[in-house]
Short mmCIF file of N, CA and C and ligand atoms in Angstrom, two decimals:
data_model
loop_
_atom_site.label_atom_id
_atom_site.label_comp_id
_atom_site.label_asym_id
_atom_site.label_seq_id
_atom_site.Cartn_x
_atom_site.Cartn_y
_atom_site.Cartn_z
N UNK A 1 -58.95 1.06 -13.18
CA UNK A 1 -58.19 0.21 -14.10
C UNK A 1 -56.72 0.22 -13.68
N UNK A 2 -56.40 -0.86 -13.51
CA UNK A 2 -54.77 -0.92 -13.03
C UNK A 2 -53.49 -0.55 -14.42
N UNK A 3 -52.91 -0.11 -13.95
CA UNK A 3 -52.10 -0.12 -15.04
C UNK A 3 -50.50 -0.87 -14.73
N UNK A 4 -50.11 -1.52 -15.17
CA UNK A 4 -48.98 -2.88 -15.71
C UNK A 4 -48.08 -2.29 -16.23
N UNK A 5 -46.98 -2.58 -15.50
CA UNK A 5 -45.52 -2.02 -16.50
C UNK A 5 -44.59 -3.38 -16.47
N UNK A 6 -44.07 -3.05 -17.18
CA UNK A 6 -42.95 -4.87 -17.36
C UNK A 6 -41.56 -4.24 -16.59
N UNK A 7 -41.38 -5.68 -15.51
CA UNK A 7 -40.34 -5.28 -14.64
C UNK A 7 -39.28 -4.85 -15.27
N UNK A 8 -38.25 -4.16 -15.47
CA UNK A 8 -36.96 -3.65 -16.48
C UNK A 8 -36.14 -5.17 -16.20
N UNK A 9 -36.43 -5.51 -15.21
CA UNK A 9 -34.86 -6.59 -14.89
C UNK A 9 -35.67 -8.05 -15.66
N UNK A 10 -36.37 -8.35 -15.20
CA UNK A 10 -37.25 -9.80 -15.50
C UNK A 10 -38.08 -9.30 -16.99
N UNK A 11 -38.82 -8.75 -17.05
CA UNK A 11 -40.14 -8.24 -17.93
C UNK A 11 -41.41 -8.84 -17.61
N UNK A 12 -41.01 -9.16 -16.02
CA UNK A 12 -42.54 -9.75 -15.25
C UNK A 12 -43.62 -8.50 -15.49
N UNK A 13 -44.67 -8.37 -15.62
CA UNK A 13 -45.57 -7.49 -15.26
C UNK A 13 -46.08 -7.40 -14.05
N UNK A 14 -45.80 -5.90 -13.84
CA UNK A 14 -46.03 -5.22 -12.45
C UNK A 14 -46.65 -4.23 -12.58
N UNK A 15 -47.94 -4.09 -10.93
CA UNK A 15 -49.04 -3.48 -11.15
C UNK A 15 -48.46 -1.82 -10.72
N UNK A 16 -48.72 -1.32 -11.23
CA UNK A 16 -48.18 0.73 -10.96
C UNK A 16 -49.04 0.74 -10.00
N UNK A 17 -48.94 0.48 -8.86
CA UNK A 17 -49.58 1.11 -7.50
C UNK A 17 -49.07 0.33 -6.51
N UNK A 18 -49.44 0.74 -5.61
CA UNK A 18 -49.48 1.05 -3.92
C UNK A 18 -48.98 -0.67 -3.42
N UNK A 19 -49.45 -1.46 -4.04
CA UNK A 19 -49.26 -2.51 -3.87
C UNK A 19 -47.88 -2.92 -4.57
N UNK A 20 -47.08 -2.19 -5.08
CA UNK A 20 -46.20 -2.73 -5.88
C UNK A 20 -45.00 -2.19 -5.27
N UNK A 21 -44.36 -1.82 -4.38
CA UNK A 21 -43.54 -0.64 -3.48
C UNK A 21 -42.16 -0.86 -4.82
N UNK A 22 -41.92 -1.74 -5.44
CA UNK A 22 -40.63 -1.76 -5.85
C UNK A 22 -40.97 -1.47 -7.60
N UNK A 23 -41.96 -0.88 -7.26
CA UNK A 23 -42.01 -0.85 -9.27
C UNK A 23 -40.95 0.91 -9.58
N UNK A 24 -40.82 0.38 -10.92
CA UNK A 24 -41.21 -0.62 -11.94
C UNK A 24 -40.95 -2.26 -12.14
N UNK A 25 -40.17 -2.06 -10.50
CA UNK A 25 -39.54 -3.36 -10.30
C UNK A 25 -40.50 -4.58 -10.41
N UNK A 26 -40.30 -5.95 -10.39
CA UNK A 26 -41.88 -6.49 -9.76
C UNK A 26 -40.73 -7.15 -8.30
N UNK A 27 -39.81 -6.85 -7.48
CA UNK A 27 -39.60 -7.08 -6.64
C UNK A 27 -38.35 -6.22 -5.76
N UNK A 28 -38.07 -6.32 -5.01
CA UNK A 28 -36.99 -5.72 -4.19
C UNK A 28 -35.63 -6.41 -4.99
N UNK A 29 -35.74 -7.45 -5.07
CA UNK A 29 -34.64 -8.42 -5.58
C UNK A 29 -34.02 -7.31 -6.97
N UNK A 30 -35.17 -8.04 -7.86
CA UNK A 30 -34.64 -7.27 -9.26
C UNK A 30 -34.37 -5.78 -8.92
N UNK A 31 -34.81 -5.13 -7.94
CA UNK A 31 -34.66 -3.62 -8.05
C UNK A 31 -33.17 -3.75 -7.69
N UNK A 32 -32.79 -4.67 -6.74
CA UNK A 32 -31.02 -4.32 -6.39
C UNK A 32 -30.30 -4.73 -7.38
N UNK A 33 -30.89 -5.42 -7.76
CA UNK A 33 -29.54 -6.09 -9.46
C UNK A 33 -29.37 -5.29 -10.17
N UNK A 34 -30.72 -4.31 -10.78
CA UNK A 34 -30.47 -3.80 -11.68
C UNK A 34 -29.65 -2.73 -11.43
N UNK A 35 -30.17 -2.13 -9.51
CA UNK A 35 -28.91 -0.86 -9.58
C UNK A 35 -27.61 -1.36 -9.30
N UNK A 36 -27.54 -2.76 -8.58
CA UNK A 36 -26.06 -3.18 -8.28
C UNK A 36 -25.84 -3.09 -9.83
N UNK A 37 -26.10 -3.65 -10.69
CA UNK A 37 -25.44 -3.83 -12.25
C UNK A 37 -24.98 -2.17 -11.95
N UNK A 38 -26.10 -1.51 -12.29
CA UNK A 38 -25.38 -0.18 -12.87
C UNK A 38 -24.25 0.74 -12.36
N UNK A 39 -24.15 0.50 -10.50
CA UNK A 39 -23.22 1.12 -9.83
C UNK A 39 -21.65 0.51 -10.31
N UNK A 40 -22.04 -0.67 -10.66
CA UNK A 40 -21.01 -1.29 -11.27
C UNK A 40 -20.24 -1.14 -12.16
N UNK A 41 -21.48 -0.88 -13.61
CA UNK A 41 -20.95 0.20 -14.84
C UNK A 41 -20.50 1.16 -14.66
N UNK A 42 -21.44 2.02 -13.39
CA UNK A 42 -20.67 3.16 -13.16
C UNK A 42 -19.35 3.01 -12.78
N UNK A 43 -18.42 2.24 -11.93
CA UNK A 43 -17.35 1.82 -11.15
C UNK A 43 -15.90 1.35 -12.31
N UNK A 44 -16.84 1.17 -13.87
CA UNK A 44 -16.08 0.85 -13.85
C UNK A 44 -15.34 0.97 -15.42
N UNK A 45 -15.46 2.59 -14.98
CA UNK A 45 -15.07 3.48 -16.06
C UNK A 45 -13.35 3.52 -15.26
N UNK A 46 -12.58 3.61 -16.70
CA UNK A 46 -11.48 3.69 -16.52
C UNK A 46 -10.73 4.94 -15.85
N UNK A 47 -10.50 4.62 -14.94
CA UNK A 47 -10.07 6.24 -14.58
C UNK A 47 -8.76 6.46 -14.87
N UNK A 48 -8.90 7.97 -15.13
CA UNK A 48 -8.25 8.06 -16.11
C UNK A 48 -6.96 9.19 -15.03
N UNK A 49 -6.03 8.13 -14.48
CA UNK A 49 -5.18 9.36 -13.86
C UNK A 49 -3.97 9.69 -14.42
N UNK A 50 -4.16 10.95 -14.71
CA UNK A 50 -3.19 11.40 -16.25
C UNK A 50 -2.52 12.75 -15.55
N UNK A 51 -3.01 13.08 -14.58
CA UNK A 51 -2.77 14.24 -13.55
C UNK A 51 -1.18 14.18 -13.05
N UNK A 52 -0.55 15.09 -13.64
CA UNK A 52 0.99 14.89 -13.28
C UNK A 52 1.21 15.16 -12.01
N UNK A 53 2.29 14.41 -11.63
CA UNK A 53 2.41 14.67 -10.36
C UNK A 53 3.37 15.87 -10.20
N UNK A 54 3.26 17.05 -10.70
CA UNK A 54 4.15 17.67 -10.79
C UNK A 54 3.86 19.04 -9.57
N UNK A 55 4.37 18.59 -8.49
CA UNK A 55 3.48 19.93 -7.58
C UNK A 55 4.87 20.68 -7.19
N UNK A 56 5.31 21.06 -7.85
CA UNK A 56 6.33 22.08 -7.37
C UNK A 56 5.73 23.51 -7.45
N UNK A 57 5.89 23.99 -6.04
CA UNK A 57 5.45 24.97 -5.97
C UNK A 57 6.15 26.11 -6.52
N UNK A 58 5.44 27.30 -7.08
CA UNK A 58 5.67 28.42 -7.60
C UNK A 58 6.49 29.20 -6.93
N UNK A 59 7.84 28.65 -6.87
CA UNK A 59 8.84 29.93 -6.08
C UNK A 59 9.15 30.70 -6.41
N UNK A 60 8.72 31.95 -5.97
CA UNK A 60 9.44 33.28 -6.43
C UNK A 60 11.11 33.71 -6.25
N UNK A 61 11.39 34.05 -6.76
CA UNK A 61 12.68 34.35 -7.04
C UNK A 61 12.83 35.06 -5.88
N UNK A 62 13.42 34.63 -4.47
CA UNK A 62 13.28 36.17 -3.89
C UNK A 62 14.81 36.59 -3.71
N UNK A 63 14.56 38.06 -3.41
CA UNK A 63 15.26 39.11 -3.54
C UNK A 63 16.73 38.50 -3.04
N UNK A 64 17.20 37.63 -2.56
CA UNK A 64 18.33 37.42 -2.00
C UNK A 64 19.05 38.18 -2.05
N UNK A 65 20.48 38.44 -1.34
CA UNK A 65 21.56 39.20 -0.81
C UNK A 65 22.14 39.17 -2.76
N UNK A 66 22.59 40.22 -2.86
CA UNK A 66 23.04 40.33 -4.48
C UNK A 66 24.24 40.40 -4.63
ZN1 LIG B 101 -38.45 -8.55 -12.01
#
């Protein structure tokens, strides 16, 4: 008995096996949209650069002539 899952991108039905290389996809196509969409979402979080630029290094006091 085959078992059928609905493509996530379309909601084509696609067969869960061997014959289906892109499932749950029902194609290569929809499989890149849906991850291009998401790399996208991912991309496109605000980043957040709040990181001071403050790099002064930790000078020690040194001993100088007194
Ligand atoms: Zn599809």
């Amino acid at each position: 008995m085959a078992t059928t899952v609905s493509c996530p991108r379309c909601g084509k039905s696609v067969v869960w096996g061997p014959q289906s290389p892109w499932r749950p996809f029902c194609s290569e196509r929809c499989r890149l949209v849906d991850l291009g969409e998401w790399l996208d979402e991912n991309r496109r979080i605000p980043g957040t650069e709040d990181d001071l630029d403050d790099d002064s290094p930790i000078s020690e006091h040194s001993p100088g002539a007194h």
